[in-house]
Amino acid sequence: MLTDLPAWNALTHHCQTMRTVRMRDLFARSDGDARVATLSVEAAGLHLDYSKNRITPETMALLMQLAEEAGVLAARDAMLAGEQVNTTEHRAALHVALRAAPGEQYCANGEPVGPAVAAVLARMRDFSDAVRNGTWRGHDGQAITDVINIGIGGSDLGPRMACRALSHLASPRLRMHFVSNVDGVELTEILARVQPATTLVIVCSKTFTTLETMTNAHSTRDWFLAHGVPEAGLARHFVAVSTNTDAVRAFGIDPANMFEFWDWVGGRYSLWSAVGLSIVLSIGYEHFSELLAGAHAMDRHFATAAPLQNMPMILGMLGVWYRNFFDSASTCMAPYSASLELFPFHLQQLEMESNGKSVRKDGTPVSYRTSPIVWGTAGTNGQHAYFELLHQGMQLIPVDFIVPLKAPHTLPGHHAKVLANCFAQGEALMHGRTLDDITAQGVEPELAPHLACRGNQPSNTLLLPALTPHAVGALVALYEHRTFVQGAIWNINSFDQWGVELGKVLAKPILEELNGGASHPHDASTAALIRRARG
């Protein structure tokens, strides 16, 4: 039991001491430069300063002791060895193999996966080159100008985020569009902006049965036919990313235009696979290779670095520190870059779908907190929205500040202001502003309480050298591994999502009723809502 481990008990007692410690005093009492040097780490070109946390070297030693006692390193090695760490679905979770260096050997269920991965990557390269240089053309010979990726969850969020983050590298010839919501608004608005003869559609679904994806795919297919594209010409406008050849063929897509991936690729870890075809089309295969290389560099760091120098281990264990010992209910992701504005949304799925669990791997209930709520937006917008809560609210909410030192597109003086605001927010959250600070400035006593900020709010600052594909790849892989570390501590399966499946199952009979079919048993509230919707 996790809570019976010696390190857990030691951390419980240590936390009582640290609750009354103020970070501003930790910096003031010791050599601040030495604290920063001790509590900073480099990995895969990224720099992490985690000195603005409610920690001492003793805290970090105890956290890493907990990781050792809980078997985190053994769990990591099992994942990298291709063992069936997804225990409920009896699958490996081998997304690291998708970005492996040539010659590295990864096996799933004892079978090498490298040759199959290389073959799909080669097909992605050839196909993307053909679309980008105009060799691949629509049914009437016109070059493709627009690409629509139809997916949901991991088949949408990861590629959408990466394309946005690296949009400064996008082909000037191709416009990328993403459709996920089944409400029809998103798809209708996109179809109004594109022309059938010059549009390519990627239907991205592992099973090719996902309700939202297939509804949008069929509506798009109908749109092509209604706009004069002959059925035989659809093959020049549709490709599939899937594992289900029969369903792809039944939809009308030539299996020759299907890009395969495998059951050991989880949806939220899939942007590195054929699911990333939209990324390759947008930024080109060379840049996509750099994205993979950045993720691979972080993989090697995670696999080899000592725990106290291991960036994913550090971030993961800091998350455990606040979630389980300070009972922090949420964590804020604040990327100070408009290009990274979708990164918090990607992390929401990555972390909450992975670790939002209430049973251990053996099926017994957990007796401790698991995933916090993950939220956030791009800075500096967030400063004018929810930062008031961070500074003067009553909750303890750790913040991850993420900022590139160089911006891909900027105007004179703009990026310096971004950096200044990012660094200032971390300083303000840590230092705060006491009543003594305020009254010393001559502020009227009755106003002083309104100006006070309690401070002592923890944050990490993660610096990217620039928004290069390598840096973005390393960033995403870092948070993948951080999520894994926390799941390993909590002894939960970070690779299934059975809660999501329940809602899908219940939606089917309700849809049947809304369409005039037979009634099914429901609770009184759901039954009343169905009656009202039917009129």
Short mmCIF file of C-alpha atoms in Angstrom, two decimals:
data_model
loop_
_atom_site.label_atom_id
_atom_site.label_comp_id
_atom_site.label_asym_id
_atom_site.label_seq_id
_atom_site.Cartn_x
_atom_site.Cartn_y
_atom_site.Cartn_z
CA MET A 1 0.00 0.00 0.00
CA LEU A 2 1.39 3.37 -1.05
CA THR A 3 0.44 5.09 2.19
CA ASP A 4 2.27 2.45 4.24
CA LEU A 5 5.64 3.12 2.60
CA PRO A 6 8.31 4.63 4.86
CA ALA A 7 8.88 7.55 2.51
CA TRP A 8 5.15 8.36 2.45
CA ASN A 9 5.07 8.57 6.23
CA ALA A 10 8.26 10.63 6.28
CA LEU A 11 6.80 13.04 3.71
CA THR A 12 3.59 13.34 5.74
CA HIS A 13 5.60 14.56 8.75
CA HIS A 14 7.90 16.69 6.60
CA CYS A 15 4.89 18.39 5.00
CA GLN A 16 3.69 19.63 8.38
CA THR A 17 6.96 21.50 8.76
CA MET A 18 6.93 22.84 5.19
CA ARG A 19 3.38 24.22 5.49
CA THR A 20 4.67 27.06 7.64
CA VAL A 21 7.83 27.71 5.63
CA ARG A 22 7.78 30.66 3.24
CA MET A 23 9.74 30.43 0.03
CA ARG A 24 10.84 34.06 0.26
CA ASP A 25 12.54 33.15 3.53
CA LEU A 26 14.23 30.13 1.94
CA PHE A 27 15.75 32.44 -0.66
CA ALA A 28 16.67 35.06 1.96
CA ARG A 29 18.17 32.70 4.55
CA SER A 30 20.48 30.86 2.19
CA ASP A 31 22.53 31.55 -0.89
CA GLY A 32 19.77 32.14 -3.43
CA ASP A 33 22.05 31.43 -6.34
CA ALA A 34 22.99 28.10 -4.82
CA ARG A 35 19.31 27.23 -4.33
CA VAL A 36 18.56 28.00 -7.97
CA ALA A 37 21.58 25.98 -9.15
CA THR A 38 20.56 23.02 -6.99
CA LEU A 39 16.90 23.17 -8.01
CA SER A 40 17.37 23.54 -11.77
CA VAL A 41 17.91 20.91 -14.43
CA GLU A 42 18.59 20.69 -18.18
CA ALA A 43 17.21 18.04 -20.51
CA ALA A 44 16.86 17.72 -24.29
CA GLY A 45 17.57 21.43 -24.71
CA LEU A 46 14.95 22.51 -22.14
CA HIS A 47 15.75 24.31 -18.87
CA LEU A 48 13.63 23.82 -15.74
CA ASP A 49 13.90 26.13 -12.72
CA TYR A 50 11.89 24.56 -9.90
CA SER A 51 13.40 26.60 -7.08
CA LYS A 52 10.09 28.46 -6.52
CA ASN A 53 8.51 25.45 -4.83
CA ARG A 54 7.79 24.69 -1.19
CA ILE A 55 10.71 22.32 -1.04
CA THR A 56 14.19 21.86 0.35
CA PRO A 57 16.81 19.33 -0.73
CA GLU A 58 15.38 17.10 2.02
CA THR A 59 11.97 17.27 0.34
CA MET A 60 13.41 16.18 -2.99
CA ALA A 61 15.38 13.35 -1.40
CA LEU A 62 12.23 12.04 0.30
CA LEU A 63 10.19 12.36 -2.91
CA MET A 64 12.77 10.36 -4.84
CA GLN A 65 12.86 7.81 -2.02
CA LEU A 66 9.10 7.47 -2.44
CA ALA A 67 9.55 6.97 -6.17
CA GLU A 68 12.06 4.19 -5.50
CA GLU A 69 9.89 2.48 -2.90
CA ALA A 70 6.82 2.71 -5.14
CA GLY A 71 8.70 1.09 -8.05
CA VAL A 72 8.58 4.00 -10.49
CA LEU A 73 11.89 3.14 -12.13
CA ALA A 74 10.90 -0.51 -12.51
CA ALA A 75 7.59 0.59 -14.05
CA ARG A 76 9.47 2.87 -16.44
CA ASP A 77 11.75 0.04 -17.51
CA ALA A 78 8.76 -2.26 -18.02
CA MET A 79 7.09 0.30 -20.29
CA LEU A 80 10.27 0.79 -22.31
CA ALA A 81 10.69 -2.99 -22.60
CA GLY A 82 7.26 -3.30 -24.27
CA GLU A 83 5.60 -5.16 -21.41
CA GLN A 84 1.82 -5.05 -21.12
CA VAL A 85 1.68 -2.08 -18.78
CA ASN A 86 -1.87 -1.39 -20.00
CA THR A 87 -3.13 -4.23 -17.86
CA THR A 88 -6.88 -3.95 -18.46
CA GLU A 89 -6.52 -4.06 -22.25
CA HIS A 90 -3.51 -6.40 -22.22
CA ARG A 91 -1.41 -4.04 -24.32
CA ALA A 92 1.98 -2.44 -24.31
CA ALA A 93 2.24 1.36 -24.22
CA LEU A 94 5.15 1.81 -26.57
CA HIS A 95 4.76 5.31 -27.99
CA VAL A 96 8.49 5.81 -27.41
CA ALA A 97 9.11 3.35 -30.26
CA LEU A 98 7.45 5.79 -32.66
CA ARG A 99 10.31 8.27 -32.21
CA ALA A 100 13.18 5.82 -31.71
CA ALA A 101 16.55 6.45 -33.31
CA PRO A 102 17.64 4.17 -36.17
CA GLY A 103 19.02 0.93 -34.78
CA GLU A 104 17.17 1.10 -31.46
CA GLN A 105 15.15 -2.03 -30.81
CA TYR A 106 11.71 -1.93 -29.23
CA CYS A 107 9.44 -4.95 -28.99
CA ALA A 108 5.73 -5.30 -28.24
CA ASN A 109 4.67 -8.75 -27.07
CA GLY A 110 8.14 -9.96 -27.98
CA GLU A 111 7.92 -8.79 -31.59
CA PRO A 112 10.15 -6.01 -32.98
CA VAL A 113 8.10 -2.97 -33.98
CA GLY A 114 10.83 -0.92 -35.64
CA PRO A 115 10.40 -2.19 -39.22
CA ALA A 116 6.64 -1.53 -39.22
CA VAL A 117 7.12 1.96 -37.75
CA ALA A 118 9.78 2.80 -40.33
CA ALA A 119 7.57 1.58 -43.17
CA VAL A 120 4.66 3.80 -42.12
CA LEU A 121 6.94 6.80 -41.64
CA ALA A 122 8.31 6.26 -45.16
CA ARG A 123 4.78 6.22 -46.56
CA MET A 124 3.92 9.37 -44.63
CA ARG A 125 7.03 11.06 -46.05
CA ASP A 126 6.25 10.07 -49.63
CA PHE A 127 2.58 10.99 -49.40
CA SER A 128 3.20 14.34 -47.71
CA ASP A 129 5.87 15.21 -50.27
CA ALA A 130 3.43 14.45 -53.07
CA VAL A 131 0.66 16.60 -51.59
CA ARG A 132 2.98 19.46 -50.68
CA ASN A 133 4.70 19.60 -54.10
CA GLY A 134 1.44 19.23 -56.03
CA THR A 135 2.07 15.75 -57.42
CA TRP A 136 -0.94 14.36 -55.56
CA ARG A 137 -3.97 16.02 -57.10
CA GLY A 138 -7.72 15.94 -56.69
CA HIS A 139 -10.13 14.09 -58.97
CA ASP A 140 -10.04 16.78 -61.67
CA GLY A 141 -6.29 17.34 -61.63
CA GLN A 142 -6.14 20.38 -59.35
CA ALA A 143 -3.51 20.57 -56.61
CA ILE A 144 -4.59 20.27 -52.98
CA THR A 145 -4.85 23.57 -51.10
CA ASP A 146 -6.78 22.55 -47.96
CA VAL A 147 -6.47 19.60 -45.57
CA ILE A 148 -9.23 18.66 -43.12
CA ASN A 149 -8.29 16.35 -40.25
CA ILE A 150 -11.38 14.62 -38.84
CA GLY A 151 -10.83 13.00 -35.45
CA ILE A 152 -11.52 13.47 -31.77
CA GLY A 153 -9.55 13.19 -28.55
CA GLY A 154 -6.00 12.11 -29.27
CA SER A 155 -6.73 11.99 -32.99
CA ASP A 156 -7.46 15.71 -32.84
CA LEU A 157 -5.89 17.44 -29.84
CA GLY A 158 -2.29 16.33 -30.35
CA PRO A 159 -2.03 17.08 -34.08
CA ARG A 160 -4.05 20.29 -33.72
CA MET A 161 -1.77 21.48 -30.91
CA ALA A 162 1.43 20.62 -32.79
CA CYS A 163 0.28 22.30 -36.00
CA ARG A 164 -0.60 25.44 -34.05
CA ALA A 165 2.67 25.43 -32.13
CA LEU A 166 4.69 25.10 -35.34
CA SER A 167 2.45 27.13 -37.64
CA HIS A 168 5.38 29.43 -38.45
CA LEU A 169 6.86 26.45 -40.35
CA ALA A 170 3.67 25.55 -42.20
CA SER A 171 3.52 25.25 -45.97
CA PRO A 172 2.21 28.47 -47.53
CA ARG A 173 0.33 26.33 -50.04
CA LEU A 174 -1.70 24.24 -47.58
CA ARG A 175 -4.30 25.42 -45.11
CA MET A 176 -4.94 23.03 -42.20
CA HIS A 177 -8.38 22.54 -40.65
CA PHE A 178 -9.45 20.34 -37.74
CA VAL A 179 -12.91 18.95 -37.06
CA SER A 180 -13.78 17.08 -33.87
CA ASN A 181 -17.11 18.24 -32.45
CA VAL A 182 -20.14 16.33 -33.66
CA ASP A 183 -22.52 19.28 -33.35
CA GLY A 184 -22.02 20.14 -37.04
CA VAL A 185 -21.09 23.78 -36.52
CA GLU A 186 -17.34 23.25 -36.79
CA LEU A 187 -17.64 21.13 -39.94
CA THR A 188 -20.18 23.43 -41.60
CA GLU A 189 -18.00 26.48 -41.08
CA ILE A 190 -14.93 24.75 -42.49
CA LEU A 191 -16.71 23.33 -45.53
CA ALA A 192 -17.95 26.84 -46.32
CA ARG A 193 -14.33 27.98 -46.65
CA VAL A 194 -12.94 25.23 -48.89
CA GLN A 195 -13.50 23.87 -52.39
CA PRO A 196 -14.15 20.16 -52.99
CA ALA A 197 -11.76 19.88 -55.93
CA THR A 198 -8.79 21.06 -53.89
CA THR A 199 -9.55 19.56 -50.46
CA LEU A 200 -8.00 16.47 -48.89
CA VAL A 201 -9.65 14.80 -45.87
CA ILE A 202 -7.85 12.68 -43.27
CA VAL A 203 -10.28 10.46 -41.36
CA CYS A 204 -8.45 9.57 -38.18
CA SER A 205 -9.92 6.80 -36.01
CA LYS A 206 -8.25 3.69 -34.61
CA THR A 207 -11.42 1.58 -34.88
CA PHE A 208 -13.13 3.59 -37.62
CA THR A 209 -16.30 3.37 -35.55
CA THR A 210 -15.95 6.44 -33.30
CA LEU A 211 -19.36 8.16 -33.33
CA GLU A 212 -18.18 11.76 -33.66
CA THR A 213 -15.46 11.05 -36.19
CA MET A 214 -17.53 8.82 -38.44
CA THR A 215 -20.56 11.13 -38.34
CA ASN A 216 -18.37 14.02 -39.50
CA ALA A 217 -16.64 11.79 -42.06
CA HIS A 218 -19.92 10.64 -43.62
CA SER A 219 -21.27 14.21 -43.73
CA THR A 220 -18.07 15.34 -45.45
CA ARG A 221 -18.34 12.48 -47.93
CA ASP A 222 -21.93 13.53 -48.71
CA TRP A 223 -20.73 17.12 -49.20
CA PHE A 224 -18.20 16.02 -51.82
CA LEU A 225 -20.83 14.03 -53.72
CA ALA A 226 -23.34 16.88 -53.51
CA HIS A 227 -20.77 19.23 -55.01
CA GLY A 228 -20.11 17.17 -58.11
CA VAL A 229 -17.22 14.94 -57.09
CA PRO A 230 -17.94 11.50 -58.57
CA GLU A 231 -17.84 8.50 -56.26
CA ALA A 232 -14.84 7.15 -58.12
CA GLY A 233 -13.04 10.44 -57.54
CA LEU A 234 -13.34 10.32 -53.76
CA ALA A 235 -10.16 8.25 -53.56
CA ARG A 236 -8.21 11.40 -54.45
CA HIS A 237 -9.78 13.31 -51.56
CA PHE A 238 -9.92 10.84 -48.64
CA VAL A 239 -7.22 9.00 -46.73
CA ALA A 240 -7.58 7.09 -43.48
CA VAL A 241 -5.48 6.67 -40.34
CA SER A 242 -6.77 3.51 -38.71
CA THR A 243 -6.18 -0.08 -37.63
CA ASN A 244 -9.45 -1.35 -39.16
CA THR A 245 -8.91 -2.14 -42.85
CA ASP A 246 -12.38 -3.63 -43.36
CA ALA A 247 -14.17 -0.57 -41.97
CA VAL A 248 -11.98 1.75 -44.04
CA ARG A 249 -12.83 -0.19 -47.19
CA ALA A 250 -16.54 -0.20 -46.29
CA PHE A 251 -16.48 3.58 -45.96
CA GLY A 252 -15.14 3.81 -49.51
CA ILE A 253 -11.48 4.59 -48.89
CA ASP A 254 -8.95 2.49 -50.78
CA PRO A 255 -6.89 0.57 -48.17
CA ALA A 256 -3.86 1.63 -50.23
CA ASN A 257 -4.60 5.10 -48.84
CA MET A 258 -4.77 3.88 -45.24
CA PHE A 259 -1.95 4.71 -42.85
CA GLU A 260 -1.62 2.11 -40.13
CA PHE A 261 -0.90 2.38 -36.44
CA TRP A 262 -1.12 -0.21 -33.70
CA ASP A 263 -3.02 -1.10 -30.56
CA TRP A 264 0.04 -0.29 -28.44
CA VAL A 265 -0.34 3.37 -29.45
CA GLY A 266 -2.77 5.08 -27.08
CA GLY A 267 -4.84 7.89 -28.51
CA ARG A 268 -3.42 10.63 -26.32
CA TYR A 269 0.10 9.43 -27.15
CA SER A 270 -0.48 9.08 -30.88
CA LEU A 271 0.62 12.32 -32.53
CA TRP A 272 4.00 10.66 -33.20
CA SER A 273 2.34 7.96 -35.31
CA ALA A 274 0.34 8.13 -38.54
CA VAL A 275 -2.13 10.19 -36.50
CA GLY A 276 0.43 12.95 -37.03
CA LEU A 277 -0.08 12.87 -40.80
CA SER A 278 -1.66 16.32 -40.64
CA ILE A 279 1.48 17.60 -38.89
CA VAL A 280 3.69 16.16 -41.63
CA LEU A 281 1.51 17.74 -44.31
CA SER A 282 1.67 21.09 -42.57
CA ILE A 283 5.36 21.42 -41.66
CA GLY A 284 6.96 18.79 -43.91
CA TYR A 285 8.62 15.49 -43.11
CA GLU A 286 12.01 17.00 -42.27
CA HIS A 287 10.52 19.14 -39.51
CA PHE A 288 8.36 16.24 -38.34
CA SER A 289 11.56 14.19 -38.00
CA GLU A 290 12.97 16.94 -35.78
CA LEU A 291 9.79 16.78 -33.67
CA LEU A 292 10.38 13.04 -33.22
CA ALA A 293 14.04 13.66 -32.44
CA GLY A 294 13.15 16.11 -29.65
CA ALA A 295 10.79 13.58 -28.10
CA HIS A 296 13.44 10.88 -28.44
CA ALA A 297 16.00 13.06 -26.66
CA MET A 298 13.60 13.42 -23.74
CA ASP A 299 12.93 9.66 -23.82
CA ARG A 300 16.65 8.93 -23.46
CA HIS A 301 16.95 11.46 -20.65
CA PHE A 302 14.00 9.87 -18.82
CA ALA A 303 15.48 6.41 -19.31
CA THR A 304 19.00 7.21 -18.16
CA ALA A 305 19.22 10.30 -15.93
CA ALA A 306 19.56 9.88 -12.17
CA PRO A 307 16.27 10.65 -10.36
CA LEU A 308 17.42 13.98 -8.89
CA GLN A 309 18.56 15.09 -12.36
CA ASN A 310 15.61 13.56 -14.21
CA MET A 311 13.25 16.28 -15.42
CA PRO A 312 10.11 14.11 -15.83
CA MET A 313 10.77 12.50 -12.43
CA ILE A 314 11.18 15.91 -10.80
CA LEU A 315 7.99 17.34 -12.30
CA GLY A 316 6.05 14.16 -11.61
CA MET A 317 7.10 13.96 -7.97
CA LEU A 318 6.45 17.67 -7.39
CA GLY A 319 2.94 17.03 -8.66
CA VAL A 320 2.57 14.18 -6.16
CA TRP A 321 3.92 16.45 -3.39
CA TYR A 322 1.18 19.02 -3.90
CA ARG A 323 -1.64 16.63 -4.78
CA ASN A 324 -1.17 14.13 -2.00
CA PHE A 325 0.45 16.10 0.80
CA PHE A 326 -0.95 19.61 0.31
CA ASP A 327 -4.28 18.35 -1.12
CA SER A 328 -4.04 20.70 -4.10
CA ALA A 329 -7.04 20.04 -6.34
CA SER A 330 -5.77 21.58 -9.57
CA THR A 331 -2.69 22.61 -11.46
CA CYS A 332 -2.39 25.50 -13.90
CA MET A 333 -0.50 25.38 -17.19
CA ALA A 334 0.50 28.83 -18.40
CA PRO A 335 2.42 28.82 -21.69
CA TYR A 336 3.59 32.35 -22.45
CA SER A 337 3.27 31.96 -26.20
CA ALA A 338 0.22 32.28 -28.42
CA SER A 339 1.66 29.46 -30.50
CA LEU A 340 1.34 27.15 -27.47
CA GLU A 341 -2.21 28.19 -26.65
CA LEU A 342 -3.54 24.66 -27.30
CA PHE A 343 -0.92 22.95 -25.13
CA PRO A 344 -3.03 23.14 -21.92
CA PHE A 345 -5.92 21.44 -23.75
CA HIS A 346 -3.63 18.64 -24.90
CA LEU A 347 -2.42 18.23 -21.33
CA GLN A 348 -5.97 18.10 -20.02
CA GLN A 349 -6.57 14.93 -21.98
CA LEU A 350 -3.08 13.55 -21.43
CA GLU A 351 -3.18 13.87 -17.64
CA MET A 352 -6.84 13.60 -16.66
CA GLU A 353 -7.74 10.77 -19.04
CA SER A 354 -4.57 8.94 -18.02
CA ASN A 355 -4.64 9.44 -14.26
CA GLY A 356 -8.23 10.33 -13.43
CA LYS A 357 -8.71 6.89 -11.87
CA SER A 358 -10.08 5.65 -8.55
CA VAL A 359 -8.86 2.04 -8.54
CA ARG A 360 -5.40 0.55 -8.50
CA LYS A 361 -4.15 -1.87 -11.11
CA ASP A 362 -5.47 -4.79 -9.08
CA GLY A 363 -8.98 -3.29 -9.08
CA THR A 364 -9.01 -2.23 -5.43
CA PRO A 365 -10.02 1.34 -4.53
CA VAL A 366 -7.31 3.92 -4.00
CA SER A 367 -7.16 5.61 -0.62
CA TYR A 368 -5.40 8.78 -1.83
CA ARG A 369 -5.88 11.50 -4.40
CA THR A 370 -5.00 10.86 -8.03
CA SER A 371 -5.01 13.31 -10.97
CA PRO A 372 -5.64 16.97 -10.23
CA ILE A 373 -7.73 19.10 -12.55
CA VAL A 374 -5.50 20.53 -15.28
CA TRP A 375 -6.38 23.93 -16.71
CA GLY A 376 -4.87 27.09 -18.10
CA THR A 377 -4.51 29.38 -21.10
CA ALA A 378 -1.76 31.25 -22.86
CA GLY A 379 -0.13 34.20 -21.13
CA THR A 380 -0.43 37.11 -20.98
CA ASN A 381 -4.18 36.64 -21.50
CA GLY A 382 -4.48 34.58 -18.32
CA GLN A 383 -3.19 37.46 -16.23
CA HIS A 384 -6.34 39.38 -17.10
CA ALA A 385 -8.64 36.44 -16.36
CA TYR A 386 -7.81 34.04 -13.51
CA PHE A 387 -4.49 35.22 -12.09
CA GLU A 388 -6.38 37.21 -9.47
CA LEU A 389 -7.42 33.86 -8.02
CA LEU A 390 -3.83 32.61 -8.05
CA HIS A 391 -2.59 35.69 -6.18
CA GLN A 392 -5.43 36.41 -3.76
CA GLY A 393 -7.63 33.32 -3.76
CA MET A 394 -7.71 30.69 -1.03
CA GLN A 395 -6.54 27.64 -3.02
CA LEU A 396 -3.05 26.28 -3.41
CA ILE A 397 -2.63 25.97 -7.19
CA PRO A 398 0.82 25.09 -8.55
CA VAL A 399 1.62 26.77 -11.86
CA ASP A 400 3.87 25.67 -14.71
CA PHE A 401 5.14 28.66 -16.67
CA ILE A 402 6.36 27.61 -20.13
CA VAL A 403 8.04 30.16 -22.38
CA PRO A 404 10.34 30.16 -25.43
CA LEU A 405 13.33 32.48 -25.12
CA LYS A 406 12.93 33.40 -28.77
CA ALA A 407 9.64 33.95 -30.58
CA PRO A 408 9.02 32.69 -34.14
CA HIS A 409 7.12 35.83 -35.14
CA THR A 410 7.27 39.05 -33.20
CA LEU A 411 7.46 42.81 -33.43
CA PRO A 412 10.13 45.01 -31.86
CA GLY A 413 9.88 44.95 -28.07
CA HIS A 414 7.01 42.47 -27.87
CA HIS A 415 8.80 39.31 -26.77
CA ALA A 416 10.76 41.08 -24.05
CA LYS A 417 7.39 42.09 -22.57
CA VAL A 418 6.22 38.47 -22.75
CA LEU A 419 9.33 37.28 -20.89
CA ALA A 420 9.07 40.09 -18.35
CA ASN A 421 5.46 39.22 -17.55
CA CYS A 422 6.16 35.51 -17.32
CA PHE A 423 9.09 35.93 -14.94
CA ALA A 424 7.27 38.60 -12.91
CA GLN A 425 4.25 36.36 -12.31
CA GLY A 426 6.42 33.59 -10.92
CA GLU A 427 8.22 36.08 -8.69
CA ALA A 428 4.96 37.61 -7.49
CA LEU A 429 3.37 34.25 -6.73
CA MET A 430 6.41 33.24 -4.70
CA HIS A 431 7.17 36.53 -2.93
CA GLY A 432 3.69 37.91 -2.44
CA ARG A 433 2.99 41.28 -0.82
CA THR A 434 2.43 41.43 2.92
CA LEU A 435 0.64 44.08 4.95
CA ASP A 436 4.02 45.22 6.25
CA ASP A 437 5.27 45.60 2.66
CA ILE A 438 2.24 47.71 1.79
CA THR A 439 2.10 49.93 4.87
CA ALA A 440 5.83 50.61 4.52
CA GLN A 441 4.94 52.24 1.22
CA GLY A 442 2.56 54.65 2.96
CA VAL A 443 -0.68 53.02 1.80
CA GLU A 444 -3.75 53.90 3.87
CA PRO A 445 -4.41 51.14 6.46
CA GLU A 446 -7.98 50.53 5.34
CA LEU A 447 -6.83 49.89 1.77
CA ALA A 448 -3.82 47.74 2.65
CA PRO A 449 -5.69 44.40 3.11
CA HIS A 450 -7.10 44.69 -0.40
CA LEU A 451 -3.63 45.04 -1.88
CA ALA A 452 -2.08 42.13 -0.01
CA CYS A 453 -1.10 38.97 -1.90
CA ARG A 454 -0.35 35.96 0.26
CA GLY A 455 2.51 34.66 -1.89
CA ASN A 456 4.18 31.33 -1.17
CA GLN A 457 2.44 29.94 -4.25
CA PRO A 458 4.58 27.32 -6.02
CA SER A 459 5.57 27.43 -9.65
CA ASN A 460 7.95 25.89 -12.15
CA THR A 461 9.47 27.85 -15.01
CA LEU A 462 10.31 25.85 -18.12
CA LEU A 463 12.38 27.58 -20.78
CA LEU A 464 12.46 26.48 -24.42
CA PRO A 465 15.31 27.88 -26.51
CA ALA A 466 12.81 28.63 -29.30
CA LEU A 467 9.68 27.11 -30.80
CA THR A 468 11.58 24.61 -32.89
CA PRO A 469 10.17 21.16 -33.71
CA HIS A 470 12.87 19.64 -31.52
CA ALA A 471 11.89 21.76 -28.52
CA VAL A 472 8.16 21.13 -28.97
CA GLY A 473 8.80 17.39 -29.28
CA ALA A 474 10.85 17.41 -26.08
CA LEU A 475 8.17 19.45 -24.30
CA VAL A 476 5.34 17.07 -25.17
CA ALA A 477 7.39 13.98 -24.28
CA LEU A 478 8.36 15.60 -20.97
CA TYR A 479 4.73 15.85 -19.90
CA GLU A 480 3.95 12.37 -21.20
CA HIS A 481 6.62 10.99 -18.89
CA ARG A 482 5.58 13.24 -16.00
CA THR A 483 2.09 11.77 -16.33
CA PHE A 484 3.55 8.26 -16.33
CA VAL A 485 5.58 8.93 -13.17
CA GLN A 486 2.50 10.05 -11.28
CA GLY A 487 0.45 7.09 -12.48
CA ALA A 488 3.22 4.74 -11.37
CA ILE A 489 3.26 6.32 -7.91
CA TRP A 490 -0.50 5.93 -7.60
CA ASN A 491 -0.34 2.35 -8.96
CA ILE A 492 -3.07 3.02 -11.51
CA ASN A 493 -3.36 2.18 -15.19
CA SER A 494 -2.52 5.39 -17.05
CA PHE A 495 -3.29 3.87 -20.45
CA ASP A 496 -6.98 2.95 -20.43
CA GLN A 497 -10.13 5.12 -20.34
CA TRP A 498 -13.10 2.98 -19.42
CA GLY A 499 -14.98 5.94 -17.95
CA VAL A 500 -15.12 7.50 -21.41
CA GLU A 501 -16.57 4.27 -22.80
CA LEU A 502 -19.52 4.31 -20.37
CA GLY A 503 -20.93 7.52 -21.80
CA LYS A 504 -20.55 6.17 -25.34
CA VAL A 505 -22.51 3.04 -24.45
CA LEU A 506 -25.35 4.99 -22.84
CA ALA A 507 -25.57 7.43 -25.76
CA LYS A 508 -26.57 4.72 -28.25
CA PRO A 509 -30.06 3.89 -26.88
CA ILE A 510 -30.74 7.57 -26.21
CA LEU A 511 -29.90 8.40 -29.82
CA GLU A 512 -32.25 5.66 -30.94
CA GLU A 513 -35.06 7.20 -28.88
CA LEU A 514 -34.35 10.74 -30.10
CA ASN A 515 -34.67 9.43 -33.65
CA GLY A 516 -38.09 7.94 -32.90
CA GLY A 517 -37.06 4.44 -31.91
CA ALA A 518 -38.14 2.27 -29.03
CA SER A 519 -37.91 3.55 -25.47
CA HIS A 520 -35.34 2.24 -23.03
CA PRO A 521 -35.22 2.32 -19.23
CA HIS A 522 -33.72 5.52 -17.81
CA ASP A 523 -33.74 7.48 -14.59
CA ALA A 524 -36.61 9.97 -14.33
CA SER A 525 -34.43 12.98 -15.14
CA THR A 526 -32.90 11.48 -18.30
CA ALA A 527 -36.30 10.23 -19.47
CA ALA A 528 -37.81 13.70 -19.00
CA LEU A 529 -34.96 15.32 -20.93
CA ILE A 530 -35.47 12.88 -23.82
CA ARG A 531 -39.22 13.62 -23.90
CA ARG A 532 -38.59 17.35 -23.93
CA ALA A 533 -36.00 17.04 -26.71
CA ARG A 534 -38.41 14.98 -28.81
CA GLY A 535 -41.12 17.60 -28.34
#
